[in-house]
XYZ file of C-alpha atoms in Angstrom:
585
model
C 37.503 5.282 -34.979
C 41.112 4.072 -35.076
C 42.482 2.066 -37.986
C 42.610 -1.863 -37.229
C 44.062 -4.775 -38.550
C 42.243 -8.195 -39.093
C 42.682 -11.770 -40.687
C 40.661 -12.957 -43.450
C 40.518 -15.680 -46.006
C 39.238 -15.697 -49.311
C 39.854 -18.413 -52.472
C 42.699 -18.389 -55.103
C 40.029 -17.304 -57.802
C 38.858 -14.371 -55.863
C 42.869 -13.256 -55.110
C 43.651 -13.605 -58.810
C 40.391 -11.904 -59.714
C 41.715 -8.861 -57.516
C 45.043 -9.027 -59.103
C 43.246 -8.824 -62.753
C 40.737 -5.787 -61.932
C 43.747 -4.399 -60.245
C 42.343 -4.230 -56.727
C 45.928 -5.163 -55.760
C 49.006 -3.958 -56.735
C 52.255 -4.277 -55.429
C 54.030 -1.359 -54.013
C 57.449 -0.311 -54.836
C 59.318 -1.458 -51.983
C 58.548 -5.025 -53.874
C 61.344 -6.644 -55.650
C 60.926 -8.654 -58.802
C 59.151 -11.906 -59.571
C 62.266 -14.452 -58.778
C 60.183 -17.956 -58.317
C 61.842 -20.687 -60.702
C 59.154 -22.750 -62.977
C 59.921 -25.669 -60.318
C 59.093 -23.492 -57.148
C 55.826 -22.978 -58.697
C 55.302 -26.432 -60.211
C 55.827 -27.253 -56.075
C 53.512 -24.763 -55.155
C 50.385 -26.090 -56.932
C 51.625 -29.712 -55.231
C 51.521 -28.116 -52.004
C 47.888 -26.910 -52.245
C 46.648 -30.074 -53.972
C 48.058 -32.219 -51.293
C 46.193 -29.579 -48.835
C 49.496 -28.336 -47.561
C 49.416 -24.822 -45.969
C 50.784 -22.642 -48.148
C 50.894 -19.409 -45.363
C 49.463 -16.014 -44.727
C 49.815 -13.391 -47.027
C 49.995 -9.975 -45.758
C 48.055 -7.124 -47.482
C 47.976 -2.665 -46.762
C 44.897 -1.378 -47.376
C 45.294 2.203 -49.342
C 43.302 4.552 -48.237
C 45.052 7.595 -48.148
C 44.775 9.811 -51.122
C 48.453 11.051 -50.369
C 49.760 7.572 -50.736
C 47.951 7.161 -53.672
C 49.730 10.034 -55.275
C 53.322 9.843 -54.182
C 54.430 6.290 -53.998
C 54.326 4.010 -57.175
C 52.484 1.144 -57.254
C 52.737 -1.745 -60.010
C 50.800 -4.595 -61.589
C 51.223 -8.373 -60.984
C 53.460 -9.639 -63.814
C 51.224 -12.507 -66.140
C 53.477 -13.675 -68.845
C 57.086 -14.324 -67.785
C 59.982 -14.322 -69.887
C 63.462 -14.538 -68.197
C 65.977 -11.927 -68.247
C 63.415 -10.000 -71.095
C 60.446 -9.646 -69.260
C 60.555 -9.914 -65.567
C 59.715 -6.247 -64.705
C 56.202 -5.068 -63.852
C 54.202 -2.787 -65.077
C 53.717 0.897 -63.415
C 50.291 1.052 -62.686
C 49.175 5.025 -62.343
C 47.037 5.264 -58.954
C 46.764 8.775 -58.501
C 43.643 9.351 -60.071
C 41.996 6.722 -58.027
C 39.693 7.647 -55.774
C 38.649 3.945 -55.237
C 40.682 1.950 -52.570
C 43.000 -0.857 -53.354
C 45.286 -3.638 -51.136
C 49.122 -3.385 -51.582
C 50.834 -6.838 -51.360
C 53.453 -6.733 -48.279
C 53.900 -10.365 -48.555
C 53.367 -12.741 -51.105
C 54.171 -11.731 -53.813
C 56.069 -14.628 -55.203
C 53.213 -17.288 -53.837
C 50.313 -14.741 -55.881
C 52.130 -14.422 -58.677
C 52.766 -18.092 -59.318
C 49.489 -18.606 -58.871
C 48.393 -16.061 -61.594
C 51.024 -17.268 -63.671
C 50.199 -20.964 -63.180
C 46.382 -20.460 -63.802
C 46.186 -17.957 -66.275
C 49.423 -16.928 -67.486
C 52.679 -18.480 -68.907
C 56.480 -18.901 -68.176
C 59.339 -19.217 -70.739
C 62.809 -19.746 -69.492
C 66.163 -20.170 -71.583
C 67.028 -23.523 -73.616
C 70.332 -24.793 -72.349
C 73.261 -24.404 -75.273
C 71.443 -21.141 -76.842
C 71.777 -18.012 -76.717
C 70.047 -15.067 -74.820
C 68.063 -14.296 -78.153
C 64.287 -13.350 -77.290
C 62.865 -15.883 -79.851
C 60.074 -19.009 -79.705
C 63.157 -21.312 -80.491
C 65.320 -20.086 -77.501
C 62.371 -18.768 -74.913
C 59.596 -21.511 -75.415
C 56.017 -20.101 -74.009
C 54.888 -22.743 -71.877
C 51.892 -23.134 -69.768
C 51.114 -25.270 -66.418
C 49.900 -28.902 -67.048
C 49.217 -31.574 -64.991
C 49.279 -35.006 -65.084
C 46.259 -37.364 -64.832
C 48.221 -40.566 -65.599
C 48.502 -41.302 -62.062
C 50.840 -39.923 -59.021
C 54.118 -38.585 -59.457
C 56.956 -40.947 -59.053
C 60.689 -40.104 -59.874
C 63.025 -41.681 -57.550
C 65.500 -38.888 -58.716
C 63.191 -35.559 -57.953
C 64.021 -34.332 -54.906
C 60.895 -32.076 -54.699
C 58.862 -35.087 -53.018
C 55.742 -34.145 -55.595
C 52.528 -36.234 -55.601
C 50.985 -34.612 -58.490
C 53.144 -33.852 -61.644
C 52.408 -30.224 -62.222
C 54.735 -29.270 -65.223
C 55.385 -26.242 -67.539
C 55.441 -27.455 -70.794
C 55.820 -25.698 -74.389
C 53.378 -26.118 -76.787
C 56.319 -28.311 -78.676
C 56.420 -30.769 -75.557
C 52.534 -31.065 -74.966
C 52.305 -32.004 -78.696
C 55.288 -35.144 -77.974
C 53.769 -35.553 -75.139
C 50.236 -36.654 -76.868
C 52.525 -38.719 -79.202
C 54.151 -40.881 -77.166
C 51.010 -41.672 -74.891
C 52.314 -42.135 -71.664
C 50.760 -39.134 -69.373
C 47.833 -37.288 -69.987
C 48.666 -33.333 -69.368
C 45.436 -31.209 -68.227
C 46.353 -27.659 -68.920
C 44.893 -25.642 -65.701
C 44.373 -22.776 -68.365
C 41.385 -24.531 -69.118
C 39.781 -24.326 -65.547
C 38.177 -21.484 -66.924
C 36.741 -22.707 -69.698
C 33.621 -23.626 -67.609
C 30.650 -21.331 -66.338
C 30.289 -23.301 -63.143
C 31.760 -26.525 -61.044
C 28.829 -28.624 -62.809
C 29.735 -27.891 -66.601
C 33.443 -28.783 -64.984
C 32.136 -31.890 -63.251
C 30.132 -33.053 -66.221
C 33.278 -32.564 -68.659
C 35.237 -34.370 -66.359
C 33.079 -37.532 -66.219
C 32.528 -37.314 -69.687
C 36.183 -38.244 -70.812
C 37.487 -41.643 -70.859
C 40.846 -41.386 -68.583
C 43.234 -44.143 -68.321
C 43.187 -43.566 -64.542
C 39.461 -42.689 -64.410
C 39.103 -42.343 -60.543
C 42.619 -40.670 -59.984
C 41.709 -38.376 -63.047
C 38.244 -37.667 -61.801
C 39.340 -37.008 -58.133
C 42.219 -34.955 -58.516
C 40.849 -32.811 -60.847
C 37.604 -32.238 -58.816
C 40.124 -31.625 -55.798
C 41.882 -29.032 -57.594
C 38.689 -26.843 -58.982
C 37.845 -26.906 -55.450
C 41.176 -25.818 -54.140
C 41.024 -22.622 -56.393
C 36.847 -21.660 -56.779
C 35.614 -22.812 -53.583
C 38.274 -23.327 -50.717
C 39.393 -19.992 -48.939
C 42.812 -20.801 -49.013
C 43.907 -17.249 -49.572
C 44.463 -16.180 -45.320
C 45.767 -12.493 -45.355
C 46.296 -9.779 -42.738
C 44.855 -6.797 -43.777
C 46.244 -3.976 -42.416
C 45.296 -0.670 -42.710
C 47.414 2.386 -41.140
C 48.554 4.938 -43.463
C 51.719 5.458 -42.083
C 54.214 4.483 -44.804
C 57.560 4.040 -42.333
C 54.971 1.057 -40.538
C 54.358 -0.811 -43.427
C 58.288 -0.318 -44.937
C 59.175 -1.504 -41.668
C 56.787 -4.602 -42.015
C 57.823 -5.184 -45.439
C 61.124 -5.997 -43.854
C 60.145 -7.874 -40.809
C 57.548 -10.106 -43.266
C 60.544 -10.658 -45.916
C 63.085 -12.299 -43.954
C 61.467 -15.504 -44.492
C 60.366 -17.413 -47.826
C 62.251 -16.606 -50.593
C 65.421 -14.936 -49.113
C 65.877 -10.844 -49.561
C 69.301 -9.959 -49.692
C 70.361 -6.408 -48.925
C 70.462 -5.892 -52.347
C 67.070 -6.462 -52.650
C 66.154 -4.188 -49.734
C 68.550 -1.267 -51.156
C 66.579 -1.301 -54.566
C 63.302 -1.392 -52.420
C 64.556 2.006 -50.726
C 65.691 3.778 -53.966
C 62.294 2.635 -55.459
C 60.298 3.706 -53.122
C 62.137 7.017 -52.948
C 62.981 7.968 -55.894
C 60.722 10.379 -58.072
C 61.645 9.008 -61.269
C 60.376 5.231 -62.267
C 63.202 3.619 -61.194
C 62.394 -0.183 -62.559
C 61.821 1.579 -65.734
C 65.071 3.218 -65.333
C 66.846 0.192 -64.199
C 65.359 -2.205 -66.841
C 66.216 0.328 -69.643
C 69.954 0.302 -68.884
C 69.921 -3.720 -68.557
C 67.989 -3.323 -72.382
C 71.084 -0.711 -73.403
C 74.017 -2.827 -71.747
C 72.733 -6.001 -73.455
C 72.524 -4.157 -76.749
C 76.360 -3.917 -76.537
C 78.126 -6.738 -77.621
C 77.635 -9.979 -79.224
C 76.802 -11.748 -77.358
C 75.477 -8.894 -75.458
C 76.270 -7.823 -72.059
C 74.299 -8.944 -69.276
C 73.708 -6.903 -65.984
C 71.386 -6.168 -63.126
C 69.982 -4.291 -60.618
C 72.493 -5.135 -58.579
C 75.375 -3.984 -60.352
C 74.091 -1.108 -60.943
C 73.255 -0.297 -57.228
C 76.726 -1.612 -56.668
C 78.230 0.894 -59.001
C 76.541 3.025 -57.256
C 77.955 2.761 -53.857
C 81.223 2.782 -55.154
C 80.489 6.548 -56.161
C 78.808 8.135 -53.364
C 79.142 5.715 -50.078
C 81.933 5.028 -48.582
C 81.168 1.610 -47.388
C 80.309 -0.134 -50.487
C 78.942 -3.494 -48.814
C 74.867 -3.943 -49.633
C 74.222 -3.245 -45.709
C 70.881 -0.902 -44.804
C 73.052 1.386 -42.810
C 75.246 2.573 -45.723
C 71.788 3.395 -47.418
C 71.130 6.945 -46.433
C 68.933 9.688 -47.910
C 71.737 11.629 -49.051
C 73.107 8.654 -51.093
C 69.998 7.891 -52.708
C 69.435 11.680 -53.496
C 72.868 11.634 -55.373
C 72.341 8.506 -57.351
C 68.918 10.155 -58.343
C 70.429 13.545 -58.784
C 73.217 11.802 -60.741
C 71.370 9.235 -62.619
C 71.607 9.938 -66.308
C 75.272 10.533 -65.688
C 75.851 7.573 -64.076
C 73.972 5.309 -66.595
C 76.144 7.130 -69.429
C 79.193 6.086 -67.989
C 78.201 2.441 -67.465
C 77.236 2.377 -71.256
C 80.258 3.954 -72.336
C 81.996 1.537 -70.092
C 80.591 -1.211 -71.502
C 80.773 0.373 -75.154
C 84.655 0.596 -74.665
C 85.091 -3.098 -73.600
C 83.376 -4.213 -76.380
C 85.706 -2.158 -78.401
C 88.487 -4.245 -76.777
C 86.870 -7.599 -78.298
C 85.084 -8.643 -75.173
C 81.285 -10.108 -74.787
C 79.277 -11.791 -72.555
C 80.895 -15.110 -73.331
C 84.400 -13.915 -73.009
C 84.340 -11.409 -69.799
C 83.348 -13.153 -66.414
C 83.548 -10.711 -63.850
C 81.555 -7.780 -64.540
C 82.778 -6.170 -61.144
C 85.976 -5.367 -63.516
C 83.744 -3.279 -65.095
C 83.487 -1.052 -61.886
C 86.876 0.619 -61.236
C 86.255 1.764 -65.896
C 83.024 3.163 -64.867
C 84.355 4.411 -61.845
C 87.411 6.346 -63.351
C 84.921 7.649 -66.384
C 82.525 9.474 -63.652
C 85.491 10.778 -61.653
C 87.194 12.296 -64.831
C 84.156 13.924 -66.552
C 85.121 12.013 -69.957
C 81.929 9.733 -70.953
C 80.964 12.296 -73.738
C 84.691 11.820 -74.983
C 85.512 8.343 -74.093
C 84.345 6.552 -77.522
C 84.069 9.404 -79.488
C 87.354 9.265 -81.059
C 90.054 6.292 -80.792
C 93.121 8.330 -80.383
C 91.280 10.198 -78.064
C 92.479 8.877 -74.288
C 94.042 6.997 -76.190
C 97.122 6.137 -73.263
C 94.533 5.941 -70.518
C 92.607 3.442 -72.350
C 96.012 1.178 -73.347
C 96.779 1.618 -69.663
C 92.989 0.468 -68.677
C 92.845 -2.280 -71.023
C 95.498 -3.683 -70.278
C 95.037 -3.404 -65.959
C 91.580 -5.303 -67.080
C 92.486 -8.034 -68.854
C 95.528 -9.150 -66.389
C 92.569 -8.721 -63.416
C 89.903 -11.162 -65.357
C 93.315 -13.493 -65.811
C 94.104 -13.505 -61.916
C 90.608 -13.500 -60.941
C 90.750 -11.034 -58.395
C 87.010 -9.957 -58.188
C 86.000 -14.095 -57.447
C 85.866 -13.457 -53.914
C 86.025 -10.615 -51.577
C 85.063 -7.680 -54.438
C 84.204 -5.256 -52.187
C 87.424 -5.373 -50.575
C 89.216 -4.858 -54.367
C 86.732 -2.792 -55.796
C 87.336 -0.106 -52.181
C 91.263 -0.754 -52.840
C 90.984 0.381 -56.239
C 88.447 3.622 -55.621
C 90.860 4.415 -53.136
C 94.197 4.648 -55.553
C 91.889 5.975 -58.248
C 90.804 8.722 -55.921
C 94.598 9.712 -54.840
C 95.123 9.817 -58.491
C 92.040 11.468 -59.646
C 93.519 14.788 -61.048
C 95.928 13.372 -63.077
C 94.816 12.247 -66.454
C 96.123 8.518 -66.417
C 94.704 5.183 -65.215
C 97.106 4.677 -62.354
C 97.296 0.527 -62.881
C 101.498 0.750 -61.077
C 99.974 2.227 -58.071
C 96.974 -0.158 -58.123
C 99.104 -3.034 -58.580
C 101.540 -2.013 -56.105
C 98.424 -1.666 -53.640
C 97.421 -5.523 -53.751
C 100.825 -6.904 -53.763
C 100.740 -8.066 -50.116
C 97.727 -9.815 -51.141
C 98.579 -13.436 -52.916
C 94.889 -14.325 -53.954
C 94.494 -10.545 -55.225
C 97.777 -9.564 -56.715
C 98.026 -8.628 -60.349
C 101.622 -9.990 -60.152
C 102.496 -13.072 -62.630
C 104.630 -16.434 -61.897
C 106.201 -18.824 -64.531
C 103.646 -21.174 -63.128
C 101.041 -18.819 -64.023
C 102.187 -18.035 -67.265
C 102.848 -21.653 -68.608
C 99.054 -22.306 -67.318
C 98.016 -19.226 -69.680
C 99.708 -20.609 -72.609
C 97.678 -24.193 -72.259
C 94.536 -22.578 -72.355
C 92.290 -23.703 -75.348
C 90.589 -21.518 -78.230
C 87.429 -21.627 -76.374
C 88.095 -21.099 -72.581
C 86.723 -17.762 -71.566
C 90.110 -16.781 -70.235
C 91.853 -17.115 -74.151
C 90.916 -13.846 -75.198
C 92.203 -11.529 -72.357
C 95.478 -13.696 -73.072
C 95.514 -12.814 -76.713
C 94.216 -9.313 -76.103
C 97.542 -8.818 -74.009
C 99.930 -10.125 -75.972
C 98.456 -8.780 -79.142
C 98.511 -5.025 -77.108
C 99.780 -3.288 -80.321
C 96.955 -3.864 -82.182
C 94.362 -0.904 -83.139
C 91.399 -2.137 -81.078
C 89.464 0.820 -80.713
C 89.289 0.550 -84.539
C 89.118 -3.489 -86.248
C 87.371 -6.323 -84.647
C 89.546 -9.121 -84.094
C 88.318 -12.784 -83.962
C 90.602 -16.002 -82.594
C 92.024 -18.051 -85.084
C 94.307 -21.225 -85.341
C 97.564 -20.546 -87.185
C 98.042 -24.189 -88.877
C 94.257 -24.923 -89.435
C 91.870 -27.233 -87.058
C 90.686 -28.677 -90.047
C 94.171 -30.196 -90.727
C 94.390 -32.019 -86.835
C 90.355 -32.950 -87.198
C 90.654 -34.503 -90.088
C 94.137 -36.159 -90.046
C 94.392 -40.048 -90.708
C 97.543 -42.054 -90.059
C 99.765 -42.742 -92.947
C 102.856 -45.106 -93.040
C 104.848 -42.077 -92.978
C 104.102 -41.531 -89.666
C 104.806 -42.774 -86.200
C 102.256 -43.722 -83.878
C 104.208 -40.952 -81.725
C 103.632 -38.322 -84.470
C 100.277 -38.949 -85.343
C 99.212 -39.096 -81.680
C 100.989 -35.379 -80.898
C 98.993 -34.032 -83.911
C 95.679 -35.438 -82.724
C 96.402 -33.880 -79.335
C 94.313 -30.978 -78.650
C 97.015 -29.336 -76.029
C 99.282 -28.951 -79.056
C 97.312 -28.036 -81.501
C 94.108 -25.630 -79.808
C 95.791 -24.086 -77.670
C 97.757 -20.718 -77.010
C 101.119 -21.446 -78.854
C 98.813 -22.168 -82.178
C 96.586 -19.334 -81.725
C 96.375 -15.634 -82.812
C 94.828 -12.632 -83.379
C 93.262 -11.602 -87.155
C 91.681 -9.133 -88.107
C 88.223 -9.798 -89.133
C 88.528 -9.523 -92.529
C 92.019 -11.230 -92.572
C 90.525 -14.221 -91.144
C 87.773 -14.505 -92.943
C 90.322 -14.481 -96.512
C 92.404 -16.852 -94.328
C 89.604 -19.701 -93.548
C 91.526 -23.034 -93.804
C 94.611 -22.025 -96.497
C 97.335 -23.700 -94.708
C 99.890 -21.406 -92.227
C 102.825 -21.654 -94.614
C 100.385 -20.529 -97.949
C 98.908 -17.864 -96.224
C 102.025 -16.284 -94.941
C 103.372 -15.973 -98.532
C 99.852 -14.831 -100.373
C 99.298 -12.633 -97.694
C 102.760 -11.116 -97.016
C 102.283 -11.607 -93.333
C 104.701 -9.710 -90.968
C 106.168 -12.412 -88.740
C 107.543 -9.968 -86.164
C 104.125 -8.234 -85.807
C 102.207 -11.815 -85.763
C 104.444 -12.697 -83.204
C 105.415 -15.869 -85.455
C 109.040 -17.048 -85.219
C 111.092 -16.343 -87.785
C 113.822 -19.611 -86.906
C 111.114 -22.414 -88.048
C 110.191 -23.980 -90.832
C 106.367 -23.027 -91.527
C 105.608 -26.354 -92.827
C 103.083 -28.630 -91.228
C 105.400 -31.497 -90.852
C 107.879 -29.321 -88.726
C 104.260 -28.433 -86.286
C 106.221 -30.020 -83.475
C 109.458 -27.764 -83.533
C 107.084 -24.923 -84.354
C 104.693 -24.986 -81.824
C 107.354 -25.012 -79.123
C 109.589 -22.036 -80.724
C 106.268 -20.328 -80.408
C 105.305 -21.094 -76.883
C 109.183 -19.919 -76.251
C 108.113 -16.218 -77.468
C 104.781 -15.965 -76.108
C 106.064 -16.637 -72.694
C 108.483 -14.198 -73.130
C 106.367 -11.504 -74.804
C 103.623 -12.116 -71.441
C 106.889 -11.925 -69.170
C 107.421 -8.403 -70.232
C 103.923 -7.124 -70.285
C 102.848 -8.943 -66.728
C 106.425 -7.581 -64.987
């Protein structure tokens, strides 16, 4: 008898069940779970207000060859973003039971899963990517039983208030009286709808019949109602169901040909490649502090820019053979994006202070090409005029901001002169340069305008340090970290008052943030330096420290006092444009 396919329905408890005794799985053509805590919090709204909430798509697996070849993983429970969003690899060829791969909806199951049984901890604002309680609060689905939702300002159009909450805002929450927050966690507390039912009625709700109603309405939404409508279908043939997978994933949350491309090397690969993926993100992030941040889809970018020779995410520039050199060339490839990263890092840059990680490309890029990731870091005078040359071509392309638009077209230019140059053992930055001059919003070419806008840029702009890190280019960064520091002191402008030897002019141009936090005030110390330095005033610390002026870049022709700032701080803006006119020319 021929294979068929066939609609069915079953309830949200019975789906979730499936997912937990790992009847379903999803295959590896599935990307990652990518639903934000308010998609799901809209979700539950959806299916309370009896909103359709559309037919998922399941492939039976039958086929023992299936089961042994292609990887299959678990639905993810406990979310934690950017530190646990992978799923698990769930081994399925020892089964000789059947199971359902999800084709489509994944995002919908998983929410639920995560909603009713599971938790979700996203990032504080103002902290940093640290995998802690304090930064990455656990929270779990609540819901109101105050009343119905009403927020003039929430454009989600909610009638119930389904909301994530920490255990840090339940517990204000309680405090402050105002809503009463049913954890759905606790749905499953009880044996059967009457032990719910009679717990229900039992408690003394401020809104006793909304209270009572909504939460009978939602134990039947997810124990009784089949609200779970899937096709089932159940041919073996794995190009069908791929081709599906596509067709089914054009809607709902949108799949970008990024997504698709890491579906294909996935699915083709031999080696785990989520594991592989997610252990490089783990490795790059280690680098750095704060610690660089990448994805799957820089990676696949990087990629392309090695073996295909249109580098746009497109399906047709996906072929076997590409995918059979990335695999073939894998643990080279992720070497040279560490050692990229590693040598970056070296150069004083982090997460907070380097933008456009497409810059990090062309390093990677010439690393491969040249054989030299074993040798790269290993030594500091070793490549040592490559890497001057390379540092230097990246900081002046973070300052003109020519990946912000159109990177593919920069990051082909730049393969292409790397390629003419690739047997000659120099980072050819002239000849890239010269490539992109025709090109205004790409050229690595520097104005007075542009300059003068460099040298108002404040301590803590993300664009100070590739300043500093140019003008500073005779420094020894493969060796000393380097921090930013403020030649006369903050503390002095902070905490000024107004005396009566002082103008209202005066006092207002040392109060002034453009004069005193930005570039003409700022340098380059060496970590230890700095830290001696602290707050000991410009003209002390030049004389207990026997400072070289020349190699500070400090003018010689000004008195180092704080009351000549003024005449200072424009000598000094003087020299650093001319110092970033002869680097930039």
């Amino acid at each position: 008898m021929a294979n068929i396919s066939k609609f069915d329905a079953i309830s949200i408890n019975d789906a979730l069940t499936n997912i937990a005794n790992s009847k379903y799985l999803l295959p590896a053509i599935q990307r990652k779970f990518v639903w934000k805590s308010e998609q799901i919090e809209k979700l539950f709204d959806s299916i309370l207000q009896g909103y359709p909430i559309n037919t998922f798509m399941l492939w039976k697996i039958t086929d023992s060859s299936i089961k042994n070849n292609h990887k299959f993983y678990d639905f993810l429970l406990h979310y934690t973003e950017h530190f646990h969003e992978n799923n698990e690899h769930h081994v399925t060829h020892a089964r000789s039971d059947d199971f359902f791969a999800v084709i489509d909806g994944q995002q919908r199951l998983t929410s639920l899963y995560v909603g009713l049984q599971g938790t979700y901890a996203y990032k504080l604002p103002r902290v940093w990517y640290i995998e802690c309680e304090e930064n990455f609060p656990t929270r779990k689905l609540y819901l109101d039983l105050s009343g119905e939702y009403q927020d003039d300002n929430d454009e989600r159009t909610m009638k119930y208030n389904f909301k994530f909450l920490s255990k840090s805002d339940y517990e204000k929450a309680v405090e402050k009286g105002e809503q009463e927050w049913f954890a759905l966690h606790d749905l499953y507390k009880f044996s059967d709808e009457d032990e719910f039912l009679e717990y229900v009625y039992s408690q003394e709700w401020k809104n006793k019949v909304f209270a009572k109603k909504t939460l009978s309405s939602l134990y039947r939404k997810v124990f009784k109602e089949p609200l779970i409508t899937y096709y089932q279908e159940d041919k073996q043939e794995i190009d069908k169901v791929l081709d599906i997978f596509i067709r089914t994933n054009r809607g709902g949350e949108p799949l970008s040909y990024s997504n698709l491309l890491m579906s294909f090397v996935t699915a083709y690969w031999q080696k785990d490649t989520r594991t592989e993926f997610q252990r490089l993100c783990e490795q790059v992030f280690s680098i750095g502090n704060p610690g660089f941040m990448i994805d799957s889809d820089f990676i696949l970018k990087t990629c392309l820019v090695l073996f295909s020779r249109d580098i746009k995410f497109r399906l047709n520039n996906f072929k076997t053979e590409v995918v059979s050199e990335i695999e073939h060339n894998w643990d080279r490839i992720s070497r040279c994006i560490r050692e990229a990263f590693k040598l970056i890092e070296r150069w004083g840059f982090n997460y907070s202070n380097m933008k456009a990680r497409n810059a990090v490309i062309p390093i990677v890029y010439y690393i491969y090409k040249h054989g030299i990731e074993s040798t790269i870091n290993d030594n500091p005078l070793m490549h040592k005029a490559e890497k001057d040359v390379m540092r230097k071509w990246f900081c002046i392309s973070l300052l003109r901001h020519v990946f912000g638009g159109q990177s593919d077209y920069v990051l082909k230019g730049i393969r292409d002169v790397l390629n003419e140059h690739v047997n000659e053992a120099r980072f050819p930055f002239d000849e890239i340069k010269d490539a992109f001059k025709g090109n205004q919003a790409k050229s690595l070419s520097f104005n007075e305008e542009v300059i003068d806008g460099l040298l108002s840029l404040h301590k803590d702009d993300p664009s100070c340090y590739p300043v500093m890190a140019l003008i500073y280019s005779h420094f020894d960064f493969g060796n000393q970290v380097y921090h930013k520091d403020h030649l006369h002191p903050a503390t002095y402008f902070i905490n000024l008052k107004k005396d009566e030897s002082m103008t209202d002019e005066e006092y207002n141009f040392y109060k002034d943030r453009e004069n005193w936090d930005t570039m003409p005030n700022l340098q380059l110390l060496n970590e230890r330096v700095n830290e001696h330095k602290n707050d000991m005033s410009l003209k002390e610390w030049i004389v207990a420290d026997k400072v070289d002026l020349n190699y500070q870049f400090i003018p010689t022709d000004v008195s180092l006092d704080i009351k000549d700032f003024k005449d200072f701080i424009t000598k000094r803006k003087v020299l650093l444009k001319e110092i970033l006119m002869s680097i930039v020319q």
